[in-house]
């Protein structure tokens, strides 16, 4: 496609040396043209896709036309179109691009081109950015591994055995290996997990700080929030500042331009920062605990107040999240008789599809047996919350049950807010996941550790990821998983019984031990999450900068 549009090697090197968005934009019209930027980054993206299978939709021709228009504007006016003039970006598949499909990894979404750009895409174009492609996502955005019957499986650029971390896994690998930034969405950690796995920075803002209007989603009761993913914290801050300060064409966006005064004052402020090492479901693994504690020690030395935080009713939060997982589009797909024709291509996903179609009576029996045998009330409650409303067949959840879940969510948000305010917190530091980036085959066993991410989507707090705080080491192997999971010194397993045995946590940590033992994750970078107050992204970004500088 681009074979006839080769750039001189010295120009490619020069572009790669522009390691920040501001440097890249500043060079447009003097060091390089927008068209040359598109050729350079599209070539890198195609080379990466050939190895890793990341792209869902490619629109280089439109990007080249757009670049030529920007170059013409620069030549005629001697000024850039906007603060992102010439910035080449990639988007996750949920973003509508006029003339291209938004499939969500489903065959049924193919050959149905969208008629107009999403508001977020329009905003980026108005600022001068140039989208060149969309990256693949899991089937219906449901899985932590970026695999679908339509596009196949995407791979990690450095360690093919590793999971990509979530729905935006392909986006993360593309940003890490080609362009400087990308935009994806986050419902229960779909942006933060991939950032951690790809060694990138990201920001999940508060709902309605950035436009989600006309972005595709699967979920009915959990909102997807768009956010940027970048290679540096400087770029993350600059990109968010530009996005929220420009003209708003989406009426759903809260009119809050970036507050530079608050950002600068937060950098000088002595803060009260909470930290979490155990969510009472799956205790943070040694590597993830070490990452959090490294930040805690560095901040304490700078005079900040660090407070251990206990997540309020974390088991209730996980049960509530399981009830809210009720995507109507997936329910229709599960009942589609044509699904049988896709069995071979959907083979890795079939267990999930089977579980989703089980009647309520089956789940009730499973819950009763699990509760008696494992003495784990959490698993029993999760089993009760799965399935549909019919005892003897599958029937999607009713509107009344979903309305009840929404009310429970508001009540939990109040409980969480009370805990936050009672401690006087400015921000909070937590693991991104209870386990470090793990192999693809481990994803189904370590999922209980995802509450560290999904909790803050439930309560709608902004969250940023700081990558590579520490790395997985050989001595992160846990010699007694049961003792570690319960954070107590039990001599025998029967002493745990009767005290709510944490089966999910034990299962996940055992799988992590296996990954360390076979050396598949040794040396893998591990990051942390920084959580802020709602609509206080400026303070959050300032805290991330303080943490970043304190641990360097």
Short mmCIF file of C-alpha atoms in Angstrom, two decimals:
data_model
loop_
_atom_site.label_atom_id
_atom_site.label_comp_id
_atom_site.label_asym_id
_atom_site.label_seq_id
_atom_site.Cartn_x
_atom_site.Cartn_y
_atom_site.Cartn_z
CA UNK A 1 0.00 0.00 0.00
CA UNK A 2 2.80 2.44 0.89
CA UNK A 3 5.61 0.83 -1.07
CA UNK A 4 5.75 3.76 -3.50
CA UNK A 5 5.81 6.32 -0.67
CA UNK A 6 9.11 5.59 1.06
CA UNK A 7 10.69 8.30 3.23
CA UNK A 8 14.44 8.99 3.36
CA UNK A 9 15.99 7.15 6.30
CA UNK A 10 17.29 10.36 7.90
CA UNK A 11 13.77 11.81 7.93
CA UNK A 12 12.33 8.68 9.58
CA UNK A 13 15.04 8.88 12.24
CA UNK A 14 14.29 12.55 12.79
CA UNK A 15 10.57 11.88 13.26
CA UNK A 16 11.28 9.07 15.74
CA UNK A 17 13.46 11.46 17.75
CA UNK A 18 10.40 13.65 18.37
CA UNK A 19 9.36 11.79 21.51
CA UNK A 20 6.59 14.18 22.61
CA UNK A 21 3.38 15.40 20.99
CA UNK A 22 4.44 19.04 21.27
CA UNK A 23 7.78 18.37 19.55
CA UNK A 24 6.03 16.49 16.75
CA UNK A 25 3.47 19.25 16.17
CA UNK A 26 6.15 21.97 16.37
CA UNK A 27 8.10 20.27 13.58
CA UNK A 28 5.19 20.32 11.12
CA UNK A 29 5.90 22.69 8.26
CA UNK A 30 9.58 23.11 9.13
CA UNK A 31 11.16 19.70 9.68
CA UNK A 32 8.49 17.53 8.03
CA UNK A 33 5.03 17.68 6.51
CA UNK A 34 1.83 16.09 7.78
CA UNK A 35 1.85 13.80 4.74
CA UNK A 36 5.31 12.55 5.67
CA UNK A 37 4.14 11.88 9.21
CA UNK A 38 1.24 9.77 7.94
CA UNK A 39 3.55 7.76 5.66
CA UNK A 40 6.05 7.21 8.48
CA UNK A 41 3.58 6.07 11.14
CA UNK A 42 1.37 4.08 8.75
CA UNK A 43 4.45 2.13 7.59
CA UNK A 44 5.40 1.36 11.19
CA UNK A 45 1.81 0.36 12.03
CA UNK A 46 1.54 -2.02 9.06
CA UNK A 47 4.87 -3.64 9.93
CA UNK A 48 3.68 -4.12 13.50
CA UNK A 49 0.32 -5.50 12.38
CA UNK A 50 2.05 -8.06 10.16
CA UNK A 51 3.63 -9.58 13.28
CA UNK A 52 0.93 -9.01 15.89
CA UNK A 53 -2.47 -8.84 14.11
CA UNK A 54 -3.68 -5.57 15.68
CA UNK A 55 -5.63 -3.65 13.00
CA UNK A 56 -9.40 -3.87 12.45
CA UNK A 57 -9.91 -0.97 10.03
CA UNK A 58 -7.28 0.89 8.00
CA UNK A 59 -7.90 4.26 6.32
CA UNK A 60 -4.51 5.46 5.11
CA UNK A 61 -5.92 6.97 1.90
CA UNK A 62 -8.28 9.23 3.88
CA UNK A 63 -5.42 10.07 6.25
CA UNK A 64 -3.15 11.10 3.38
CA UNK A 65 -5.89 13.32 1.95
CA UNK A 66 -6.42 14.88 5.35
CA UNK A 67 -2.66 15.43 5.74
CA UNK A 68 -2.48 17.19 2.37
CA UNK A 69 -5.28 19.52 3.46
CA UNK A 70 -3.42 20.33 6.68
CA UNK A 71 -0.20 20.99 4.77
CA UNK A 72 -2.09 23.32 2.43
CA UNK A 73 -3.54 25.17 5.43
CA UNK A 74 -0.08 25.56 6.97
CA UNK A 75 1.37 26.84 3.68
CA UNK A 76 -1.42 29.38 3.14
CA UNK A 77 -1.77 30.69 6.70
CA UNK A 78 1.69 29.97 8.18
CA UNK A 79 -0.09 28.66 11.29
CA UNK A 80 -1.31 25.23 12.44
CA UNK A 81 -4.98 24.30 12.29
CA UNK A 82 -4.99 23.47 15.98
CA UNK A 83 -2.81 22.32 18.92
CA UNK A 84 -2.72 18.75 17.54
CA UNK A 85 -1.86 19.78 13.96
CA UNK A 86 -0.41 16.76 12.14
CA UNK A 87 -0.58 14.40 15.14
CA UNK A 88 -1.15 10.86 13.84
CA UNK A 89 -3.41 8.88 16.18
CA UNK A 90 -5.00 5.44 16.36
CA UNK A 91 -8.43 4.60 17.75
CA UNK A 92 -9.97 1.54 19.32
CA UNK A 93 -12.70 -0.17 17.30
CA UNK A 94 -15.56 1.40 19.32
CA UNK A 95 -14.98 4.79 17.69
CA UNK A 96 -17.20 5.46 14.69
CA UNK A 97 -15.35 6.54 11.54
CA UNK A 98 -17.46 7.58 8.57
CA UNK A 99 -17.35 4.98 5.80
CA UNK A 100 -15.94 2.18 7.97
CA UNK A 101 -17.35 -0.65 10.08
CA UNK A 102 -17.60 -0.68 13.86
CA UNK A 103 -17.81 -4.42 14.42
CA UNK A 104 -16.81 -4.95 18.09
CA UNK A 105 -15.14 -8.12 16.84
CA UNK A 106 -18.44 -9.61 15.59
CA UNK A 107 -19.05 -11.05 12.14
CA UNK A 108 -22.58 -9.59 12.20
CA UNK A 109 -21.07 -6.08 12.29
CA UNK A 110 -19.13 -6.50 9.05
CA UNK A 111 -19.94 -4.61 5.85
CA UNK A 112 -22.10 -2.07 7.68
CA UNK A 113 -20.18 1.21 7.26
CA UNK A 114 -20.95 4.03 9.66
CA UNK A 115 -22.47 7.20 8.16
CA UNK A 116 -20.73 9.80 10.36
CA UNK A 117 -17.77 10.23 12.68
CA UNK A 118 -18.15 9.98 16.43
CA UNK A 119 -18.11 13.33 18.27
CA UNK A 120 -14.75 12.43 19.80
CA UNK A 121 -13.30 11.79 16.34
CA UNK A 122 -14.73 15.08 15.03
CA UNK A 123 -13.17 16.90 17.96
CA UNK A 124 -9.77 15.34 17.34
CA UNK A 125 -9.92 16.23 13.64
CA UNK A 126 -10.92 19.83 14.43
CA UNK A 127 -7.81 20.06 16.63
CA UNK A 128 -5.65 18.91 13.71
CA UNK A 129 -5.17 15.22 14.53
CA UNK A 130 -5.09 12.57 11.80
CA UNK A 131 -6.63 9.13 12.56
CA UNK A 132 -5.03 6.39 10.45
CA UNK A 133 -6.53 3.14 11.73
CA UNK A 134 -8.71 1.36 14.28
CA UNK A 135 -7.44 -1.54 16.40
CA UNK A 136 -9.19 -4.84 17.09
CA UNK A 137 -11.15 -5.61 20.26
CA UNK A 138 -12.41 -8.81 21.94
CA UNK A 139 -15.72 -10.28 20.87
CA UNK A 140 -18.41 -7.86 22.12
CA UNK A 141 -15.76 -6.25 24.38
CA UNK A 142 -16.26 -9.11 26.83
CA UNK A 143 -12.83 -10.64 27.38
CA UNK A 144 -9.45 -9.72 28.76
CA UNK A 145 -7.72 -11.34 25.80
CA UNK A 146 -8.01 -9.47 22.51
CA UNK A 147 -9.48 -12.30 20.48
CA UNK A 148 -12.53 -12.45 18.23
CA UNK A 149 -13.97 -14.70 15.50
CA UNK A 150 -13.66 -11.84 13.02
CA UNK A 151 -10.06 -10.71 13.52
CA UNK A 152 -8.44 -13.59 15.37
CA UNK A 153 -6.00 -13.14 18.25
CA UNK A 154 -3.71 -10.14 18.74
CA UNK A 155 -0.26 -10.70 20.26
CA UNK A 156 2.02 -8.90 22.69
CA UNK A 157 4.90 -7.12 20.89
CA UNK A 158 7.64 -8.22 23.32
CA UNK A 159 6.29 -11.43 24.85
CA UNK A 160 3.74 -13.21 22.61
CA UNK A 161 2.76 -15.47 25.51
CA UNK A 162 1.39 -12.54 27.55
CA UNK A 163 -2.21 -11.38 27.60
CA UNK A 164 -2.82 -7.87 26.26
CA UNK A 165 -4.78 -6.95 29.38
CA UNK A 166 -8.24 -5.98 28.11
CA UNK A 167 -10.41 -4.63 25.34
CA UNK A 168 -7.86 -1.99 24.27
CA UNK A 169 -4.98 -4.47 24.22
CA UNK A 170 -4.36 -4.02 20.48
CA UNK A 171 -4.46 -0.25 20.93
CA UNK A 172 -1.82 -0.46 23.66
CA UNK A 173 0.54 -2.53 21.53
CA UNK A 174 0.06 -0.15 18.58
CA UNK A 175 0.85 2.94 20.67
CA UNK A 176 3.86 1.23 22.24
CA UNK A 177 5.23 0.22 18.83
CA UNK A 178 4.25 2.94 16.36
CA UNK A 179 2.31 6.18 17.05
CA UNK A 180 2.65 8.45 20.09
CA UNK A 181 -0.94 8.22 21.34
CA UNK A 182 -4.30 6.57 20.92
CA UNK A 183 -7.85 6.75 22.24
CA UNK A 184 -9.85 3.86 23.65
CA UNK A 185 -12.67 3.26 26.12
CA UNK A 186 -12.80 1.88 29.64
CA UNK A 187 -15.77 0.15 31.27
CA UNK A 188 -14.19 -2.06 33.94
CA UNK A 189 -10.50 -1.50 33.26
CA UNK A 190 -10.35 -2.03 29.50
CA UNK A 191 -7.99 0.92 29.04
CA UNK A 192 -5.96 0.63 32.25
CA UNK A 193 -5.09 -3.07 32.01
CA UNK A 194 -3.68 -2.78 28.47
CA UNK A 195 -1.68 0.32 29.49
CA UNK A 196 -0.10 -1.65 32.32
CA UNK A 197 0.65 -4.55 29.96
CA UNK A 198 2.13 -2.28 27.26
CA UNK A 199 4.15 -0.06 29.63
CA UNK A 200 2.09 3.06 28.82
CA UNK A 201 0.35 5.91 30.62
CA UNK A 202 -3.41 6.32 30.40
CA UNK A 203 -6.27 8.29 31.91
CA UNK A 204 -9.83 7.16 32.51
CA UNK A 205 -11.60 10.46 33.20
CA UNK A 206 -14.85 11.00 35.05
CA UNK A 207 -17.90 10.18 32.96
CA UNK A 208 -18.85 13.05 30.57
CA UNK A 209 -15.53 14.86 30.87
CA UNK A 210 -14.81 13.60 27.34
CA UNK A 211 -17.46 12.78 24.73
CA UNK A 212 -18.79 9.24 24.52
CA UNK A 213 -21.70 10.21 22.27
CA UNK A 214 -21.87 7.99 19.13
CA UNK A 215 -19.17 5.63 20.40
CA UNK A 216 -20.25 1.99 20.24
CA UNK A 217 -20.74 -0.01 23.44
CA UNK A 218 -22.06 -3.37 24.60
CA UNK A 219 -23.13 -2.55 28.13
CA UNK A 220 -26.55 -1.31 29.24
CA UNK A 221 -25.84 -0.42 32.86
CA UNK A 222 -22.08 0.27 33.00
CA UNK A 223 -20.90 3.32 31.09
CA UNK A 224 -17.86 3.23 28.85
CA UNK A 225 -15.56 6.21 29.31
CA UNK A 226 -13.18 7.34 26.52
CA UNK A 227 -9.61 8.19 27.45
CA UNK A 228 -6.12 8.74 26.01
CA UNK A 229 -3.17 6.34 26.08
CA UNK A 230 0.35 7.75 25.64
CA UNK A 231 4.04 6.93 26.09
CA UNK A 232 4.70 9.74 28.58
CA UNK A 233 2.90 11.52 31.40
CA UNK A 234 3.74 14.85 29.76
CA UNK A 235 1.85 13.82 26.61
CA UNK A 236 -1.07 12.47 28.67
CA UNK A 237 -1.47 15.78 30.49
CA UNK A 238 -1.08 17.85 27.31
CA UNK A 239 -3.58 15.75 25.38
CA UNK A 240 -6.22 15.90 28.12
CA UNK A 241 -5.68 19.65 28.59
CA UNK A 242 -6.24 20.27 24.88
CA UNK A 243 -9.28 17.97 24.66
CA UNK A 244 -11.26 19.51 27.53
CA UNK A 245 -10.35 23.11 26.73
CA UNK A 246 -11.49 23.21 23.10
CA UNK A 247 -14.92 24.04 21.71
CA UNK A 248 -17.58 21.51 22.78
CA UNK A 249 -19.92 20.13 20.12
CA UNK A 250 -21.34 17.38 22.35
CA UNK A 251 -24.07 18.71 24.70
CA UNK A 252 -23.52 15.83 27.15
CA UNK A 253 -20.00 17.00 28.08
CA UNK A 254 -19.69 18.78 31.42
CA UNK A 255 -18.37 22.31 30.64
CA UNK A 256 -15.15 22.14 32.69
CA UNK A 257 -12.09 23.42 30.82
CA UNK A 258 -8.69 22.38 32.15
CA UNK A 259 -7.83 24.34 35.32
CA UNK A 260 -4.11 25.14 35.00
CA UNK A 261 -4.11 27.02 38.30
CA UNK A 262 -5.43 23.97 40.15
CA UNK A 263 -2.88 21.74 38.38
CA UNK A 264 0.05 23.98 39.33
CA UNK A 265 -1.14 24.50 42.93
CA UNK A 266 -1.60 20.72 43.36
CA UNK A 267 2.07 20.22 42.48
CA UNK A 268 3.00 22.31 45.55
CA UNK A 269 0.37 20.87 47.87
CA UNK A 270 1.05 18.49 50.77
CA UNK A 271 -1.46 15.72 50.15
CA UNK A 272 -3.24 12.99 52.06
CA UNK A 273 -3.03 9.91 49.87
CA UNK A 274 -4.59 6.54 50.57
CA UNK A 275 -3.24 3.20 49.42
CA UNK A 276 -4.77 -0.26 49.03
CA UNK A 277 -2.95 -3.61 49.21
CA UNK A 278 -5.87 -5.97 49.84
CA UNK A 279 -9.43 -5.64 48.52
CA UNK A 280 -10.60 -8.58 50.70
CA UNK A 281 -11.16 -10.71 47.60
CA UNK A 282 -7.68 -11.19 46.13
CA UNK A 283 -4.73 -9.77 48.01
CA UNK A 284 -2.19 -7.94 45.85
CA UNK A 285 0.62 -10.25 44.73
CA UNK A 286 4.16 -9.48 45.95
CA UNK A 287 5.17 -7.58 42.76
CA UNK A 288 2.01 -5.43 42.79
CA UNK A 289 2.36 -4.80 46.51
CA UNK A 290 6.00 -3.77 46.00
CA UNK A 291 4.97 -1.29 43.27
CA UNK A 292 2.44 0.40 45.57
CA UNK A 293 4.80 0.43 48.56
CA UNK A 294 7.60 1.96 46.49
CA UNK A 295 5.29 4.90 45.76
CA UNK A 296 4.19 5.06 49.41
CA UNK A 297 7.77 5.25 50.71
CA UNK A 298 8.81 7.86 48.12
CA UNK A 299 5.81 10.09 48.91
CA UNK A 300 6.32 9.73 52.67
CA UNK A 301 9.90 10.95 52.29
CA UNK A 302 8.55 14.06 50.54
CA UNK A 303 6.28 14.90 53.48
CA UNK A 304 2.92 13.66 52.19
CA UNK A 305 0.56 11.77 54.49
CA UNK A 306 -0.05 8.16 53.44
CA UNK A 307 -3.09 6.32 54.82
CA UNK A 308 -3.94 2.60 54.41
CA UNK A 309 -7.47 2.21 53.07
CA UNK A 310 -9.92 -0.65 53.46
CA UNK A 311 -12.34 -0.83 50.54
CA UNK A 312 -15.90 -0.69 51.96
CA UNK A 313 -17.95 -3.82 51.31
CA UNK A 314 -15.72 -4.99 48.47
CA UNK A 315 -17.57 -8.30 48.17
CA UNK A 316 -20.85 -6.44 47.79
CA UNK A 317 -19.23 -4.31 45.09
CA UNK A 318 -18.12 -7.38 43.13
CA UNK A 319 -21.58 -8.94 43.39
CA UNK A 320 -23.15 -5.69 42.23
CA UNK A 321 -20.76 -5.52 39.26
CA UNK A 322 -21.69 -9.08 38.27
CA UNK A 323 -25.37 -8.09 38.28
CA UNK A 324 -24.65 -5.08 36.12
CA UNK A 325 -22.94 -7.25 33.48
CA UNK A 326 -26.07 -7.52 31.37
CA UNK A 327 -25.32 -6.52 27.78
CA UNK A 328 -28.51 -6.83 25.74
CA UNK A 329 -26.64 -7.12 22.46
CA UNK A 330 -24.75 -10.14 23.77
CA UNK A 331 -27.97 -11.67 25.07
CA UNK A 332 -29.42 -11.48 21.56
CA UNK A 333 -26.25 -12.95 20.08
CA UNK A 334 -26.33 -15.85 22.56
CA UNK A 335 -29.86 -16.72 21.45
CA UNK A 336 -28.98 -16.46 17.77
CA UNK A 337 -29.32 -19.94 16.15
CA UNK A 338 -26.66 -18.98 13.59
CA UNK A 339 -24.14 -18.98 16.44
CA UNK A 340 -23.75 -22.75 15.97
CA UNK A 341 -22.16 -22.08 12.58
CA UNK A 342 -19.42 -20.10 14.32
CA UNK A 343 -18.48 -22.79 16.87
CA UNK A 344 -15.05 -23.49 15.42
CA UNK A 345 -14.00 -19.86 15.20
CA UNK A 346 -15.49 -19.08 18.61
CA UNK A 347 -14.00 -22.11 20.37
CA UNK A 348 -12.04 -20.10 22.99
CA UNK A 349 -15.22 -18.15 23.79
CA UNK A 350 -17.69 -21.04 23.91
CA UNK A 351 -17.40 -21.68 27.69
CA UNK A 352 -18.47 -18.09 28.35
CA UNK A 353 -21.36 -18.35 25.90
CA UNK A 354 -22.52 -21.59 27.51
CA UNK A 355 -22.39 -20.05 30.99
CA UNK A 356 -24.40 -17.03 29.83
CA UNK A 357 -27.20 -19.28 28.54
CA UNK A 358 -27.55 -21.46 31.64
CA UNK A 359 -30.96 -21.17 33.34
CA UNK A 360 -31.33 -19.65 36.79
CA UNK A 361 -32.08 -23.05 38.38
CA UNK A 362 -28.64 -24.32 37.33
CA UNK A 363 -26.91 -21.32 38.85
CA UNK A 364 -28.89 -21.73 42.08
CA UNK A 365 -27.76 -25.35 42.36
CA UNK A 366 -24.15 -24.37 41.66
CA UNK A 367 -24.34 -21.65 44.30
CA UNK A 368 -25.70 -24.02 46.92
CA UNK A 369 -23.06 -26.68 46.27
CA UNK A 370 -20.21 -24.16 46.19
CA UNK A 371 -21.32 -22.55 49.42
CA UNK A 372 -21.42 -25.88 51.25
CA UNK A 373 -18.24 -27.43 49.82
CA UNK A 374 -15.91 -24.41 49.68
CA UNK A 375 -17.38 -22.39 52.54
CA UNK A 376 -17.03 -19.32 50.31
CA UNK A 377 -20.15 -17.11 50.44
CA UNK A 378 -18.75 -14.77 47.76
CA UNK A 379 -18.74 -17.46 45.06
CA UNK A 380 -22.24 -18.48 46.08
CA UNK A 381 -23.51 -14.91 45.77
CA UNK A 382 -21.79 -14.45 42.41
CA UNK A 383 -23.41 -17.64 41.11
CA UNK A 384 -26.83 -16.47 42.29
CA UNK A 385 -26.34 -13.18 40.43
CA UNK A 386 -25.46 -14.86 37.10
CA UNK A 387 -27.88 -16.21 34.57
CA UNK A 388 -31.23 -14.88 33.46
CA UNK A 389 -34.60 -14.55 35.17
CA UNK A 390 -36.15 -17.86 34.12
CA UNK A 391 -35.66 -20.97 36.26
CA UNK A 392 -35.79 -23.44 33.37
CA UNK A 393 -34.51 -21.48 30.38
CA UNK A 394 -32.47 -18.43 29.50
CA UNK A 395 -34.27 -15.10 29.69
CA UNK A 396 -32.44 -11.76 29.88
CA UNK A 397 -32.75 -9.74 33.06
CA UNK A 398 -35.86 -7.62 33.33
CA UNK A 399 -35.96 -3.84 33.43
CA UNK A 400 -37.07 -3.94 37.07
CA UNK A 401 -34.02 -5.96 38.11
CA UNK A 402 -31.69 -3.59 36.26
CA UNK A 403 -33.37 -0.56 37.85
CA UNK A 404 -32.86 -2.19 41.24
CA UNK A 405 -29.16 -2.68 40.42
CA UNK A 406 -28.87 0.98 39.48
CA UNK A 407 -30.32 1.95 42.85
CA UNK A 408 -27.87 -0.37 44.61
CA UNK A 409 -25.07 1.26 42.68
CA UNK A 410 -26.03 4.73 43.87
CA UNK A 411 -26.15 3.47 47.44
CA UNK A 412 -22.68 1.93 47.12
CA UNK A 413 -21.32 5.16 45.62
CA UNK A 414 -22.54 7.00 48.72
CA UNK A 415 -20.83 4.43 50.95
CA UNK A 416 -17.56 4.77 49.05
CA UNK A 417 -17.77 8.57 49.13
CA UNK A 418 -18.29 8.51 52.91
CA UNK A 419 -15.18 6.35 53.34
CA UNK A 420 -13.14 8.69 51.12
CA UNK A 421 -14.29 11.84 52.91
CA UNK A 422 -13.86 10.36 56.40
CA UNK A 423 -10.16 9.80 55.66
CA UNK A 424 -9.75 13.24 54.07
CA UNK A 425 -8.14 11.78 50.96
CA UNK A 426 -6.89 13.78 47.98
CA UNK A 427 -5.97 10.71 45.93
CA UNK A 428 -5.48 6.97 46.28
CA UNK A 429 -2.85 4.49 45.01
CA UNK A 430 -3.81 0.90 44.19
CA UNK A 431 -2.56 -1.96 42.03
CA UNK A 432 -3.94 -2.02 38.50
CA UNK A 433 -4.72 -5.70 39.14
CA UNK A 434 -3.94 -8.09 41.97
CA UNK A 435 -1.52 -9.88 39.61
CA UNK A 436 1.13 -8.54 37.23
CA UNK A 437 0.68 -9.00 33.46
CA UNK A 438 0.15 -12.73 33.01
CA UNK A 439 0.04 -15.27 30.15
CA UNK A 440 -3.08 -15.55 28.02
CA UNK A 441 -3.86 -19.00 29.46
CA UNK A 442 -3.98 -17.54 32.98
CA UNK A 443 -6.57 -14.83 32.34
CA UNK A 444 -9.59 -16.96 33.23
CA UNK A 445 -8.09 -17.83 36.63
CA UNK A 446 -6.81 -14.45 37.80
CA UNK A 447 -9.95 -12.44 36.94
CA UNK A 448 -10.96 -12.07 40.63
CA UNK A 449 -8.06 -9.61 40.96
CA UNK A 450 -9.75 -7.18 38.57
CA UNK A 451 -11.85 -5.47 41.27
CA UNK A 452 -8.95 -3.07 41.82
CA UNK A 453 -9.82 -1.63 38.37
CA UNK A 454 -13.56 -2.22 38.04
CA UNK A 455 -14.38 -0.71 41.44
CA UNK A 456 -13.47 2.81 40.26
CA UNK A 457 -15.65 2.46 37.18
CA UNK A 458 -18.52 1.48 39.46
CA UNK A 459 -18.10 4.64 41.57
CA UNK A 460 -17.05 6.80 38.57
CA UNK A 461 -13.76 8.19 39.87
CA UNK A 462 -11.00 9.30 37.45
CA UNK A 463 -8.01 6.95 37.35
CA UNK A 464 -4.56 7.18 35.77
CA UNK A 465 -1.93 4.48 35.29
CA UNK A 466 1.79 4.94 35.98
CA UNK A 467 3.65 2.03 34.33
CA UNK A 468 6.89 0.26 35.17
CA UNK A 469 7.15 1.09 38.87
CA UNK A 470 8.78 -2.31 39.48
CA UNK A 471 9.30 -5.66 37.73
CA UNK A 472 8.37 -9.25 38.53
CA UNK A 473 11.20 -11.08 40.31
CA UNK A 474 11.96 -14.70 41.01
CA UNK A 475 11.39 -14.27 44.75
CA UNK A 476 7.81 -13.12 44.09
CA UNK A 477 6.88 -16.81 44.21
CA UNK A 478 4.42 -17.36 47.10
CA UNK A 479 5.41 -20.37 49.20
CA UNK A 480 2.09 -20.67 51.10
CA UNK A 481 -0.73 -19.32 48.98
CA UNK A 482 -3.50 -19.98 51.52
CA UNK A 483 -1.73 -18.06 54.26
CA UNK A 484 -0.87 -15.22 51.88
CA UNK A 485 -4.39 -14.95 50.47
CA UNK A 486 -5.90 -14.62 53.94
CA UNK A 487 -3.17 -12.32 55.24
CA UNK A 488 -3.02 -14.43 58.40
CA UNK A 489 -0.89 -17.24 59.79
CA UNK A 490 -3.00 -20.37 59.57
CA UNK A 491 -1.29 -23.68 60.29
CA UNK A 492 -3.76 -25.84 58.43
CA UNK A 493 -6.37 -25.31 55.80
CA UNK A 494 -9.20 -26.48 58.08
CA UNK A 495 -8.51 -23.49 60.31
CA UNK A 496 -9.42 -21.25 57.39
CA UNK A 497 -12.71 -23.07 56.90
CA UNK A 498 -15.46 -21.43 58.86
CA UNK A 499 -13.80 -18.05 58.34
CA UNK A 500 -14.90 -17.57 54.72
CA UNK A 501 -12.27 -19.32 52.65
CA UNK A 502 -11.10 -17.04 49.81
CA UNK A 503 -11.19 -19.60 47.05
CA UNK A 504 -11.05 -17.04 44.20
CA UNK A 505 -7.96 -15.36 45.66
CA UNK A 506 -6.19 -18.67 46.28
CA UNK A 507 -6.99 -19.83 42.74
CA UNK A 508 -5.59 -16.64 41.17
CA UNK A 509 -2.40 -16.61 43.25
CA UNK A 510 -1.74 -20.29 42.50
CA UNK A 511 -1.94 -19.50 38.79
CA UNK A 512 0.46 -16.59 39.29
CA UNK A 513 2.90 -18.96 41.02
CA UNK A 514 2.75 -21.22 37.99
CA UNK A 515 3.58 -18.30 35.65
CA UNK A 516 6.58 -17.33 37.82
CA UNK A 517 7.76 -20.92 38.05
CA UNK A 518 7.86 -21.38 34.25
CA UNK A 519 9.63 -17.97 33.93
CA UNK A 520 7.05 -16.61 31.47
CA UNK A 521 6.58 -13.33 33.40
CA UNK A 522 9.97 -12.74 35.03
CA UNK A 523 11.07 -9.15 34.41
CA UNK A 524 7.61 -8.00 33.32
CA UNK A 525 6.99 -4.33 34.30
CA UNK A 526 4.31 -3.66 36.92
CA UNK A 527 2.54 -0.30 37.30
CA UNK A 528 0.11 1.33 39.73
CA UNK A 529 -3.22 3.13 39.54
CA UNK A 530 -3.72 6.63 40.92
CA UNK A 531 -7.35 7.44 41.75
CA UNK A 532 -8.66 10.99 42.08
CA UNK A 533 -11.85 12.76 43.12
CA UNK A 534 -14.67 13.02 40.61
CA UNK A 535 -14.08 15.80 38.07
CA UNK A 536 -10.69 16.56 39.64
CA UNK A 537 -8.48 15.24 36.83
CA UNK A 538 -6.12 18.20 37.18
CA UNK A 539 -5.27 17.21 40.75
CA UNK A 540 -4.98 13.57 39.68
CA UNK A 541 -2.53 14.37 36.89
CA UNK A 542 -0.50 16.54 39.25
CA UNK A 543 -0.36 13.67 41.77
CA UNK A 544 0.80 11.30 39.03
CA UNK A 545 3.60 13.74 38.20
CA UNK A 546 4.62 13.96 41.86
CA UNK A 547 4.71 10.17 42.14
CA UNK A 548 6.59 9.80 38.85
CA UNK A 549 9.27 12.29 39.88
CA UNK A 550 9.57 10.82 43.37
CA UNK A 551 10.34 7.29 42.17
CA UNK A 552 12.72 8.21 39.34
#
